[in-house]
Amino acid sequence: MTEGAANQRIDTVAALRDAAITTLLAFGLFLPLIGFHTVTNIRNELELDTRWPLLFSIVAVVGVARLAYSFLLAPWLERIKLRPMATTTPAWRATFGKWFVPFCIGFVIVYPAIIIAATGFGGALKWVDNFGIQILIYVMLGWGLNIVVGLAGLLDLGYVAFYAVGAYAYALLAKEFGFSFWILLPLAGVMSSFWGILLGFPVLRLRGDYLAIVTLAFGEIIRIVLVNWVDVTNGYAGISGIPRPSFFGIPFNANDDGFAATFGLEFSPIYRTIFLYYLILALALLTAFVTVRLRRLPVGRAWEALREDEIACRSLGINTTHTKLTAFGMGAMFAGFAGSFFAARQGFISPESFTFLESATILAIVVLGGMGSQIGVAIAAIAMIGGTEIMRELDFLKQIFGESFDPTQYRMLLFGFAMVIIMVLRPRGLISTRAPSVFLKEPKPVPVDLVKQGHG
Amino acid sequence: MEVFLQQLINGITLGSIYGLIAIGYTMVFGIIGMVNFAHGDVFMVAAFVALVAFLILTTWLGISSIAVALFIVLIVAMLFTSLVNWIIERLAYRPLRGSFRLAPLISAIGMSIFLSNFVQVSQGPRNKAIPPMVQGDFVLVTHNDYAVTLSFKQLIIWGVTAVLLVCFWYLVAKTRLGRAQRACEQDQRMAALVGVNVDQTISLTFVIAAALAAVAGTMYLMYYGVVSFSDGFVPGVKAFTAAVLGGIGSLPGAVIGGLLIGLIETMWSAYFSIDYKDVAAFSVLAITLIFLPQGLFGRPDVEKV
């Protein structure tokens, strides 16, 4: 310990100097946009306000944080580095790993029951809707995009376009022709898949960042068309009054032939929410199941081979065109399912729901979770979407920061910040091992450094 | 014909702004091979800094000479934006150098979301409009009551862009810093071996990129007189398109690409449909990348095993 302590002697002067520099930089950084506030006055002219107390408190917090880093965090990190690495995984982790997935699936299945037991019918609505359905939609989208990005290694920044195609396909066909949700769900998937292949064709030759930017451009083009093609899509105003899915033909309403009356229950909106919850859960699990199975089929192996080395793939006679297009089509299909579910759940869609920010969010979930890792993607979706949803609930912060404080407006701010921080700390994502799809005697986890990513 | 001439003038003005942003993309891509997704938002932050500086000068200090005010605003915006981009590079990109390829891109997307929301939270979500800084114009041609005009602010944008490009070209082509930059672009390890401070060179590249984006931001504010927190994304993507069109990594390519994108956008708005003007720019991006991935002036990307 004494030896270690000698190595870790903290250089107080250097720490203070660092803190001073950081404080100065923070002051420079925040002076124009936090120190001054532009407000529009009654005559509609722009005026300046100053916010010195806010500026100085933020700068002080940054300075103190830097000091705390030098004195507390940095020595601790050093000590962790010195500690010998465990070479064998302890037994509890193997057991934990084995039971983790079944436990999670069991938990999500009984989740609505737990919530109803805990909060009653009235309070459960919010928890099942915001924290259940909302998160599961993103889990499903993440798993869908995982096929394209994680398995095939094709970086797609316009994934939300296929989600939009699914949503609009359901909304328009259900409203115009009165088809039911169950007919349109596969149809929406087929349509999205078709668009996925259509947009996949021209970009076959591109790779890496370029592919990302072109898919971004396609995603934006589809959104702009949705905004401007007012005759069909109703533009910014969106489509409202989209038919809701029924329980095998029994609608969720208060009428005599409604769900509650048929089963002799008292009418409550919670039934539909719970039905939707299990619907999206089934769709998400379907996505995961299909992906797991596809990885063992020739096409899945071809995807992963393509991610590792395209030239080697071609030399071995793999048809890269087919391989890429199936990945695009398959990923887009699940986005289409999710899209039609989204339209059915909301009852209203507009282009606002399909901005680039959504694509970036889904891609962030896939990358932060550790590309290719299904569990990682699910955890990242829960952390990112659940985290931003929780921001809505933090009313107690009003007591600290005053009544005008609105935590929801900091949601995306923290979301962006979290993306940067997680990338800096864990660039390979939360789950950093991959389950191999081919093995000799027993599966051993593959360290993620051996997996090439994002080259496709 | 008159409409065409007018659109040509407008297009070159818009293109100058895109070109200045595009240089930032192309320089950063050239030196560390990453698409700096947050660059469009750096441009937007610059426009806000210019807005604040302009308000301080005119409403508090009562400077009435627009030329002096504009000059000071330009300098202030360049300084602060450079600082912002320098810090961004230190915090968000440098730790990821040498990591896998997607990591800096994701980090940059996160930074882009952070910056636009930071401005939204700190300055409010509404559009910020200022009274016109520069007024007046030259009438070049009048024909059938249609006057082709070149406004003073367009002239200022052309002038400032031209002067800056000359300075910038001198910096890259003739100075020690420019040589170090080009060396790092070719081979970072080799450059380090012969005594180039690679980290510092990359930092300075970000600083220069930000300074040019700050000029673009100030010009944008002066030209349109209005700015909002979401104004970074679309000009950012268009400037990236310009960089790709000109051949990413090529500096004259970025400027020419910017001018072309500006012209395509204004011509499209004038002759086809203003609603779909972004579609025009995005289509150019897709078509260029698909059919001419090395751009007009770029080196072809050779695939190696």
Short mmCIF file of N, CA, C and O in Angstrom, two decimals, chain A residues 25 28-34 36-38 46 48 50-51 155 157 202 205-210 212-214 216-218 220-221 224-225 228-229 311 314 356-357 360 363 367 371 409-410 412-413 415-417 419-420 423-424 427-428 453-455, chain B residues 29 33 35 37 45 48 51-52 55-56 60 80 83-84 86-87 91-92 95-96 99-103 105-107 109-111 113-114 117-119 121-123 128-130 233 240 248 275-276 278-279 282-283 285-286 289-291 293 303-305:
data_model
loop_
_atom_site.label_atom_id
_atom_site.label_comp_id
_atom_site.label_asym_id
_atom_site.label_seq_id
_atom_site.Cartn_x
_atom_site.Cartn_y
_atom_site.Cartn_z
N LEU A 25 -11.65 28.12 -19.10
CA LEU A 25 -12.22 27.66 -20.37
C LEU A 25 -13.74 27.59 -20.28
O LEU A 25 -14.44 27.99 -21.21
N GLY A 28 -15.18 30.98 -20.64
CA GLY A 28 -15.19 31.41 -22.04
C GLY A 28 -16.26 30.71 -22.84
O GLY A 28 -16.95 31.30 -23.66
N LEU A 29 -16.43 29.43 -22.55
CA LEU A 29 -17.38 28.61 -23.30
C LEU A 29 -18.81 29.05 -23.03
O LEU A 29 -19.63 29.14 -23.94
N PHE A 30 -19.11 29.33 -21.77
CA PHE A 30 -20.51 29.59 -21.42
C PHE A 30 -20.87 31.07 -21.44
O PHE A 30 -22.04 31.41 -21.36
N LEU A 31 -19.86 31.94 -21.53
CA LEU A 31 -20.15 33.37 -21.46
C LEU A 31 -21.17 33.83 -22.49
O LEU A 31 -22.19 34.42 -22.12
N PRO A 32 -20.99 33.54 -23.78
CA PRO A 32 -21.94 34.13 -24.73
C PRO A 32 -23.35 33.57 -24.64
O PRO A 32 -24.31 34.33 -24.79
N LEU A 33 -23.49 32.28 -24.39
CA LEU A 33 -24.84 31.72 -24.51
C LEU A 33 -25.52 31.52 -23.16
O LEU A 33 -26.74 31.40 -23.11
N ILE A 34 -24.76 31.45 -22.07
CA ILE A 34 -25.43 31.37 -20.77
C ILE A 34 -25.37 32.71 -20.06
O ILE A 34 -26.34 33.14 -19.43
N PHE A 36 -25.42 35.58 -21.39
CA PHE A 36 -26.39 36.50 -22.01
C PHE A 36 -27.60 35.70 -22.49
O PHE A 36 -27.48 34.56 -22.92
N HIS A 37 -28.73 36.35 -22.38
CA HIS A 37 -29.96 35.68 -22.78
C HIS A 37 -30.71 36.62 -23.71
O HIS A 37 -30.94 37.78 -23.35
N THR A 38 -31.05 36.12 -24.91
CA THR A 38 -31.77 37.00 -25.83
C THR A 38 -33.26 36.80 -25.61
O THR A 38 -33.76 35.68 -25.65
N LEU A 46 -35.52 42.22 -30.24
CA LEU A 46 -34.67 41.34 -29.45
C LEU A 46 -33.90 42.17 -28.44
O LEU A 46 -33.32 43.19 -28.76
N LEU A 48 -31.28 41.99 -24.73
CA LEU A 48 -30.36 41.13 -24.00
C LEU A 48 -30.63 41.19 -22.52
O LEU A 48 -30.92 42.25 -21.97
N THR A 50 -28.89 39.59 -18.77
CA THR A 50 -27.70 38.89 -18.28
C THR A 50 -28.12 37.89 -17.23
O THR A 50 -29.12 38.06 -16.55
N ARG A 51 -27.32 36.84 -17.13
CA ARG A 51 -27.61 35.81 -16.13
C ARG A 51 -26.32 35.50 -15.39
O ARG A 51 -25.83 34.37 -15.41
N LEU A 155 -23.88 0.65 -42.09
CA LEU A 155 -24.28 1.74 -41.20
C LEU A 155 -25.45 2.50 -41.80
O LEU A 155 -25.32 3.11 -42.86
N LEU A 157 -28.25 5.40 -41.34
CA LEU A 157 -28.70 6.56 -40.56
C LEU A 157 -30.10 7.01 -40.98
O LEU A 157 -30.57 8.05 -40.55
N PRO A 202 -29.15 1.33 -54.90
CA PRO A 202 -28.13 2.29 -55.34
C PRO A 202 -26.92 2.37 -54.41
O PRO A 202 -25.86 2.78 -54.86
N ARG A 205 -22.55 -0.09 -53.43
CA ARG A 205 -21.10 0.05 -53.55
C ARG A 205 -20.49 0.85 -52.40
O ARG A 205 -19.29 0.90 -52.25
N LEU A 206 -21.35 1.53 -51.64
CA LEU A 206 -20.81 2.44 -50.63
C LEU A 206 -20.49 1.71 -49.34
O LEU A 206 -21.05 0.67 -49.04
N ARG A 207 -19.62 2.33 -48.57
CA ARG A 207 -19.25 1.70 -47.31
C ARG A 207 -19.08 2.76 -46.22
O ARG A 207 -18.90 3.94 -46.51
N GLY A 208 -19.16 2.29 -44.98
CA GLY A 208 -18.82 3.13 -43.82
C GLY A 208 -19.59 4.43 -43.74
O GLY A 208 -20.81 4.48 -43.89
N ASP A 209 -18.85 5.51 -43.53
CA ASP A 209 -19.45 6.83 -43.31
C ASP A 209 -20.29 7.28 -44.51
O ASP A 209 -21.34 7.89 -44.34
N TYR A 210 -19.81 6.98 -45.72
CA TYR A 210 -20.53 7.41 -46.90
C TYR A 210 -21.91 6.78 -46.95
O TYR A 210 -22.90 7.43 -47.26
N ALA A 212 -23.59 5.80 -44.45
CA ALA A 212 -24.38 6.45 -43.40
C ALA A 212 -25.00 7.74 -43.91
O ALA A 212 -26.19 7.99 -43.72
N ILE A 213 -24.19 8.55 -44.60
CA ILE A 213 -24.70 9.85 -45.04
C ILE A 213 -25.75 9.69 -46.13
O ILE A 213 -26.75 10.40 -46.16
N VAL A 214 -25.54 8.73 -47.06
CA VAL A 214 -26.53 8.55 -48.12
C VAL A 214 -27.85 8.06 -47.53
O VAL A 214 -28.93 8.53 -47.92
N LEU A 216 -28.89 8.66 -44.62
CA LEU A 216 -29.47 9.86 -43.98
C LEU A 216 -30.22 10.70 -45.01
O LEU A 216 -31.35 11.14 -44.77
N ALA A 217 -29.58 10.88 -46.19
CA ALA A 217 -30.23 11.69 -47.23
C ALA A 217 -31.54 11.05 -47.66
O ALA A 217 -32.55 11.73 -47.79
N PHE A 218 -31.56 9.72 -47.84
CA PHE A 218 -32.78 9.04 -48.24
C PHE A 218 -33.86 9.22 -47.17
O PHE A 218 -35.03 9.47 -47.48
N GLU A 220 -34.20 11.62 -45.05
CA GLU A 220 -34.71 12.99 -45.07
C GLU A 220 -35.61 13.21 -46.28
O GLU A 220 -36.61 13.91 -46.20
N ILE A 221 -35.23 12.62 -47.44
CA ILE A 221 -36.05 12.81 -48.64
C ILE A 221 -37.45 12.24 -48.39
O ILE A 221 -38.46 12.89 -48.68
N ILE A 224 -39.33 14.63 -46.20
CA ILE A 224 -39.75 15.86 -46.90
C ILE A 224 -40.93 15.56 -47.82
O ILE A 224 -41.86 16.37 -47.94
N VAL A 225 -40.91 14.39 -48.47
CA VAL A 225 -42.05 14.01 -49.30
C VAL A 225 -43.30 13.88 -48.44
O VAL A 225 -44.38 14.36 -48.81
N ASN A 228 -44.59 17.34 -47.76
CA ASN A 228 -45.07 18.17 -48.87
C ASN A 228 -46.15 17.54 -49.73
O ASN A 228 -46.84 18.24 -50.47
N TRP A 229 -46.30 16.23 -49.67
CA TRP A 229 -47.30 15.58 -50.50
C TRP A 229 -48.64 15.62 -49.76
O TRP A 229 -49.17 14.61 -49.32
N ILE A 311 -14.14 -8.19 -49.35
CA ILE A 311 -13.38 -8.74 -50.47
C ILE A 311 -13.24 -10.25 -50.33
O ILE A 311 -13.42 -11.00 -51.29
N ARG A 314 -16.40 -11.91 -51.36
CA ARG A 314 -16.60 -12.01 -52.80
C ARG A 314 -15.71 -13.10 -53.38
O ARG A 314 -16.12 -13.85 -54.26
N PHE A 356 -34.78 12.99 -38.31
CA PHE A 356 -33.45 12.40 -38.24
C PHE A 356 -33.09 12.02 -36.81
O PHE A 356 -32.39 11.05 -36.55
N LEU A 357 -33.61 12.81 -35.87
CA LEU A 357 -33.30 12.55 -34.46
C LEU A 357 -33.69 11.14 -34.05
O LEU A 357 -33.00 10.49 -33.27
N ALA A 360 -31.15 8.76 -35.38
CA ALA A 360 -29.93 8.86 -34.57
C ALA A 360 -30.13 8.16 -33.24
O ALA A 360 -29.23 7.48 -32.74
N LEU A 363 -29.95 4.39 -33.85
CA LEU A 363 -28.57 3.98 -34.10
C LEU A 363 -27.76 4.06 -32.81
O LEU A 363 -26.95 3.18 -32.51
N VAL A 367 -25.56 1.10 -31.15
CA VAL A 367 -24.12 1.21 -30.95
C VAL A 367 -23.78 1.20 -29.46
O VAL A 367 -22.83 0.55 -29.04
N MET A 371 -22.82 -3.31 -30.74
CA MET A 371 -23.47 -3.77 -31.97
C MET A 371 -23.41 -5.28 -32.08
O MET A 371 -22.39 -5.90 -31.84
N GLN A 409 -37.36 19.60 -20.72
CA GLN A 409 -36.63 20.26 -21.78
C GLN A 409 -35.15 19.90 -21.77
O GLN A 409 -34.44 20.17 -22.73
N TYR A 410 -34.70 19.26 -20.68
CA TYR A 410 -33.30 18.84 -20.64
C TYR A 410 -33.12 17.42 -21.14
O TYR A 410 -32.02 16.90 -21.14
N MET A 412 -33.32 15.87 -24.20
CA MET A 412 -32.44 15.62 -25.34
C MET A 412 -31.03 16.13 -25.08
O MET A 412 -30.06 15.58 -25.58
N LEU A 413 -30.93 17.17 -24.27
CA LEU A 413 -29.60 17.68 -23.90
C LEU A 413 -28.80 16.58 -23.22
O LEU A 413 -27.67 16.28 -23.60
N PHE A 415 -29.49 13.45 -23.30
CA PHE A 415 -29.38 12.31 -24.21
C PHE A 415 -28.12 12.44 -25.08
O PHE A 415 -27.33 11.51 -25.18
N GLY A 416 -27.94 13.62 -25.67
CA GLY A 416 -26.75 13.85 -26.49
C GLY A 416 -25.48 13.73 -25.66
O GLY A 416 -24.51 13.10 -26.08
N PHE A 417 -25.53 14.30 -24.47
CA PHE A 417 -24.37 14.26 -23.58
C PHE A 417 -24.02 12.81 -23.23
O PHE A 417 -22.86 12.40 -23.28
N MET A 419 -24.68 10.17 -24.95
CA MET A 419 -24.10 9.49 -26.12
C MET A 419 -22.59 9.72 -26.18
O MET A 419 -21.82 8.79 -26.39
N VAL A 420 -22.20 10.99 -25.98
CA VAL A 420 -20.76 11.30 -26.05
C VAL A 420 -20.02 10.58 -24.92
O VAL A 420 -18.99 9.93 -25.16
N MET A 423 -19.73 6.83 -25.39
CA MET A 423 -18.77 6.53 -26.45
C MET A 423 -17.34 6.69 -25.95
O MET A 423 -16.47 5.87 -26.24
N VAL A 424 -17.09 7.77 -25.19
CA VAL A 424 -15.73 8.02 -24.73
C VAL A 424 -15.30 6.93 -23.73
O VAL A 424 -14.19 6.43 -23.78
N PRO A 427 -16.29 2.73 -25.97
CA PRO A 427 -16.56 2.87 -27.41
C PRO A 427 -17.13 1.60 -28.03
O PRO A 427 -17.72 1.66 -29.08
N ARG A 428 -16.95 0.46 -27.39
CA ARG A 428 -17.46 -0.77 -27.98
C ARG A 428 -18.86 -1.11 -27.48
O ARG A 428 -19.37 -2.19 -27.76
N GLN A 453 -16.23 -3.77 -37.18
CA GLN A 453 -17.57 -3.21 -37.25
C GLN A 453 -17.63 -1.99 -38.13
O GLN A 453 -16.69 -1.23 -38.20
N GLY A 454 -18.78 -1.83 -38.78
CA GLY A 454 -19.04 -0.61 -39.52
C GLY A 454 -18.21 -0.46 -40.78
O GLY A 454 -17.99 0.63 -41.25
N HIS A 455 -17.70 -1.58 -41.32
CA HIS A 455 -16.92 -1.45 -42.53
C HIS A 455 -17.74 -1.65 -43.78
O HIS A 455 -17.48 -1.04 -44.78
N PHE B 29 -12.22 15.77 -42.30
CA PHE B 29 -12.22 14.43 -42.91
C PHE B 29 -10.85 14.10 -43.45
O PHE B 29 -10.36 12.98 -43.29
N GLY B 33 -10.14 11.56 -40.99
CA GLY B 33 -11.03 10.59 -41.62
C GLY B 33 -12.36 10.42 -40.94
O GLY B 33 -12.96 9.35 -40.99
N VAL B 35 -16.40 12.01 -40.33
CA VAL B 35 -17.41 12.99 -40.71
C VAL B 35 -17.79 13.73 -39.44
O VAL B 35 -18.39 13.15 -38.54
N PHE B 37 -19.96 15.32 -37.64
CA PHE B 37 -21.39 15.54 -37.76
C PHE B 37 -21.84 16.80 -37.03
O PHE B 37 -22.86 17.39 -37.36
N VAL B 45 -24.12 27.56 -33.53
CA VAL B 45 -23.65 28.21 -32.31
C VAL B 45 -22.96 29.52 -32.67
O VAL B 45 -23.16 30.55 -32.01
N PHE B 48 -25.35 32.22 -33.21
CA PHE B 48 -25.90 32.74 -31.95
C PHE B 48 -24.90 33.64 -31.24
O PHE B 48 -25.28 34.67 -30.66
N LEU B 51 -25.02 36.81 -32.87
CA LEU B 51 -26.25 37.51 -32.49
C LEU B 51 -26.08 38.24 -31.16
O LEU B 51 -26.39 39.43 -31.03
N VAL B 52 -25.53 37.51 -30.17
CA VAL B 52 -25.32 38.12 -28.86
C VAL B 52 -24.34 39.28 -28.97
O VAL B 52 -24.58 40.38 -28.43
N LEU B 55 -25.93 42.29 -30.54
CA LEU B 55 -26.86 42.98 -29.63
C LEU B 55 -26.09 43.79 -28.59
O LEU B 55 -26.48 44.91 -28.24
N ILE B 56 -25.00 43.22 -28.05
CA ILE B 56 -24.20 43.95 -27.07
C ILE B 56 -23.67 45.23 -27.70
O ILE B 56 -23.77 46.32 -27.13
N TRP B 60 -26.20 48.00 -26.22
CA TRP B 60 -25.56 48.42 -24.97
C TRP B 60 -24.49 49.47 -25.21
O TRP B 60 -24.44 50.49 -24.53
N PHE B 80 -14.82 32.79 -30.15
CA PHE B 80 -15.59 31.91 -29.28
C PHE B 80 -15.86 30.56 -29.95
O PHE B 80 -15.77 29.53 -29.30
N LEU B 83 -12.90 28.37 -29.80
CA LEU B 83 -12.76 27.80 -28.45
C LEU B 83 -13.71 26.62 -28.28
O LEU B 83 -13.32 25.56 -27.78
N VAL B 84 -14.96 26.81 -28.71
CA VAL B 84 -15.95 25.74 -28.57
C VAL B 84 -15.48 24.49 -29.31
O VAL B 84 -15.49 23.39 -28.75
N TRP B 86 -12.51 23.66 -30.26
CA TRP B 86 -11.29 23.12 -29.66
C TRP B 86 -11.64 22.23 -28.48
O TRP B 86 -11.13 21.11 -28.33
N ILE B 87 -12.56 22.72 -27.64
CA ILE B 87 -12.96 21.94 -26.47
C ILE B 87 -13.70 20.68 -26.90
O ILE B 87 -13.48 19.60 -26.35
N LEU B 91 -12.67 16.91 -25.81
CA LEU B 91 -13.51 16.08 -24.96
C LEU B 91 -14.12 14.89 -25.71
O LEU B 91 -14.18 13.79 -25.19
N ALA B 92 -14.59 15.14 -26.93
CA ALA B 92 -15.45 14.14 -27.56
C ALA B 92 -14.76 13.33 -28.64
O ALA B 92 -15.18 12.23 -28.92
N PRO B 95 -10.32 11.34 -27.35
CA PRO B 95 -10.22 10.04 -26.68
C PRO B 95 -10.58 8.87 -27.59
O PRO B 95 -10.23 7.73 -27.30
N LEU B 96 -11.27 9.15 -28.69
CA LEU B 96 -11.73 8.08 -29.57
C LEU B 96 -10.82 7.87 -30.76
O LEU B 96 -11.11 7.04 -31.62
N SER B 99 -9.86 4.39 -32.08
CA SER B 99 -10.92 3.44 -31.76
C SER B 99 -11.56 2.99 -33.07
O SER B 99 -11.12 3.38 -34.14
N PHE B 100 -12.60 2.17 -32.99
CA PHE B 100 -13.16 1.71 -34.26
C PHE B 100 -13.91 2.85 -34.96
O PHE B 100 -14.22 3.86 -34.37
N ARG B 101 -14.17 2.65 -36.24
CA ARG B 101 -14.54 3.79 -37.08
C ARG B 101 -15.81 4.49 -36.70
O ARG B 101 -15.95 5.70 -36.89
N LEU B 102 -16.78 3.72 -36.19
CA LEU B 102 -18.08 4.32 -35.90
C LEU B 102 -18.05 5.20 -34.68
O LEU B 102 -18.86 6.10 -34.54
N ALA B 103 -17.11 4.93 -33.76
CA ALA B 103 -17.14 5.61 -32.47
C ALA B 103 -17.13 7.14 -32.60
O ALA B 103 -18.00 7.81 -32.03
N LEU B 105 -18.02 8.96 -35.07
CA LEU B 105 -19.25 9.41 -35.75
C LEU B 105 -20.41 9.48 -34.75
O LEU B 105 -21.14 10.47 -34.70
N ILE B 106 -20.54 8.44 -33.92
CA ILE B 106 -21.62 8.43 -32.93
C ILE B 106 -21.41 9.56 -31.93
O ILE B 106 -22.34 10.28 -31.55
N SER B 107 -20.16 9.72 -31.51
CA SER B 107 -19.85 10.79 -30.57
C SER B 107 -20.21 12.14 -31.18
O SER B 107 -20.77 13.02 -30.50
N ILE B 109 -22.49 12.70 -33.50
CA ILE B 109 -23.95 12.83 -33.55
C ILE B 109 -24.46 13.25 -32.17
O ILE B 109 -25.32 14.13 -32.05
N GLY B 110 -23.91 12.62 -31.13
CA GLY B 110 -24.29 13.01 -29.77
C GLY B 110 -23.99 14.48 -29.51
O GLY B 110 -24.79 15.21 -28.93
N MET B 111 -22.82 14.92 -29.95
CA MET B 111 -22.41 16.31 -29.76
C MET B 111 -23.36 17.24 -30.51
O MET B 111 -23.72 18.31 -30.01
N ILE B 113 -26.55 16.69 -31.22
CA ILE B 113 -27.80 16.76 -30.45
C ILE B 113 -27.60 17.65 -29.23
O ILE B 113 -28.43 18.50 -28.91
N PHE B 114 -26.44 17.47 -28.57
CA PHE B 114 -26.16 18.27 -27.37
C PHE B 114 -26.13 19.76 -27.70
O PHE B 114 -26.76 20.56 -27.02
N ASN B 117 -29.55 21.29 -28.55
CA ASN B 117 -30.42 21.37 -27.39
C ASN B 117 -29.89 22.32 -26.34
O ASN B 117 -30.66 22.93 -25.60
N PHE B 118 -28.55 22.45 -26.29
CA PHE B 118 -27.96 23.43 -25.37
C PHE B 118 -28.43 24.83 -25.74
O PHE B 118 -28.84 25.62 -24.88
N VAL B 119 -28.39 25.12 -27.04
CA VAL B 119 -28.83 26.45 -27.47
C VAL B 119 -30.33 26.61 -27.25
O VAL B 119 -30.80 27.66 -26.82
N VAL B 121 -32.14 25.22 -24.90
CA VAL B 121 -32.41 25.42 -23.48
C VAL B 121 -31.92 26.78 -23.01
O VAL B 121 -32.60 27.48 -22.27
N SER B 122 -30.72 27.18 -23.48
CA SER B 122 -30.16 28.41 -22.92
C SER B 122 -30.73 29.66 -23.58
O SER B 122 -30.78 30.71 -22.94
N GLN B 123 -31.17 29.57 -24.84
CA GLN B 123 -31.65 30.78 -25.51
C GLN B 123 -33.12 30.71 -25.90
O GLN B 123 -33.65 31.67 -26.44
N LYS B 128 -34.91 33.82 -33.53
CA LYS B 128 -34.37 35.11 -33.08
C LYS B 128 -34.17 36.00 -34.30
O LYS B 128 -33.37 35.68 -35.17
N ALA B 129 -34.94 37.08 -34.35
CA ALA B 129 -34.82 37.97 -35.50
C ALA B 129 -34.19 39.28 -35.07
O ALA B 129 -34.49 39.80 -34.00
N ILE B 130 -33.30 39.81 -35.90
CA ILE B 130 -32.72 41.12 -35.62
C ILE B 130 -33.08 42.07 -36.76
O ILE B 130 -33.37 41.62 -37.88
N PHE B 233 -28.69 21.83 -38.65
CA PHE B 233 -28.72 20.50 -39.28
C PHE B 233 -28.72 20.58 -40.81
O PHE B 233 -27.84 20.02 -41.47
N PHE B 240 -21.97 19.46 -46.14
CA PHE B 240 -21.31 18.17 -46.30
C PHE B 240 -21.46 17.68 -47.73
O PHE B 240 -20.51 17.17 -48.33
N ILE B 248 -14.15 14.91 -51.19
CA ILE B 248 -13.83 15.19 -49.79
C ILE B 248 -12.33 15.09 -49.58
O ILE B 248 -11.67 14.21 -50.12
N ASP B 275 -40.71 23.90 -52.16
CA ASP B 275 -40.95 22.94 -51.08
C ASP B 275 -39.93 21.81 -51.11
O ASP B 275 -39.59 21.24 -50.09
N TYR B 276 -39.50 21.47 -52.31
CA TYR B 276 -38.62 20.32 -52.44
C TYR B 276 -37.16 20.72 -52.61
O TYR B 276 -36.37 19.96 -53.14
N ASP B 278 -34.80 21.07 -50.44
CA ASP B 278 -33.89 20.21 -49.70
C ASP B 278 -33.73 18.87 -50.38
O ASP B 278 -32.65 18.27 -50.35
N VAL B 279 -34.82 18.41 -51.01
CA VAL B 279 -34.73 17.15 -51.74
C VAL B 279 -33.68 17.27 -52.83
O VAL B 279 -32.90 16.34 -53.06
N PHE B 282 -30.26 16.94 -51.21
CA PHE B 282 -30.01 15.57 -50.73
C PHE B 282 -29.85 14.61 -51.90
O PHE B 282 -29.05 13.67 -51.83
N SER B 283 -30.61 14.84 -52.98
CA SER B 283 -30.47 13.95 -54.14
C SER B 283 -29.09 14.11 -54.75
O SER B 283 -28.48 13.12 -55.16
N LEU B 285 -26.46 14.81 -53.20
CA LEU B 285 -25.56 14.06 -52.31
C LEU B 285 -25.58 12.58 -52.66
O LEU B 285 -24.53 11.95 -52.87
N ALA B 286 -26.80 12.02 -52.75
CA ALA B 286 -26.91 10.58 -53.02
C ALA B 286 -26.32 10.25 -54.38
O ALA B 286 -25.53 9.31 -54.53
N LEU B 289 -22.50 10.44 -54.41
CA LEU B 289 -21.82 9.36 -53.71
C LEU B 289 -21.95 8.05 -54.46
O LEU B 289 -21.06 7.21 -54.43
N ILE B 290 -23.08 7.87 -55.17
CA ILE B 290 -23.29 6.61 -55.85
C ILE B 290 -22.47 6.54 -57.15
O ILE B 290 -21.83 5.55 -57.44
N PHE B 291 -22.51 7.64 -57.92
CA PHE B 291 -21.89 7.57 -59.24
C PHE B 291 -20.49 8.16 -59.28
O PHE B 291 -19.71 7.86 -60.18
N PRO B 293 -18.09 8.73 -56.34
CA PRO B 293 -17.78 8.82 -54.90
C PRO B 293 -16.52 9.64 -54.59
O PRO B 293 -16.39 10.15 -53.50
N GLU B 303 -9.42 0.34 -53.09
CA GLU B 303 -9.75 -0.71 -52.13
C GLU B 303 -8.57 -1.65 -51.99
O GLU B 303 -8.09 -2.21 -52.97
N LYS B 304 -8.08 -1.80 -50.77
CA LYS B 304 -6.91 -2.66 -50.57
C LYS B 304 -7.28 -3.81 -49.64
O LYS B 304 -8.12 -3.66 -48.77
N VAL B 305 -6.64 -4.93 -49.84
CA VAL B 305 -6.88 -6.07 -48.96
C VAL B 305 -6.02 -5.92 -47.71
O VAL B 305 -4.85 -5.64 -47.81
#
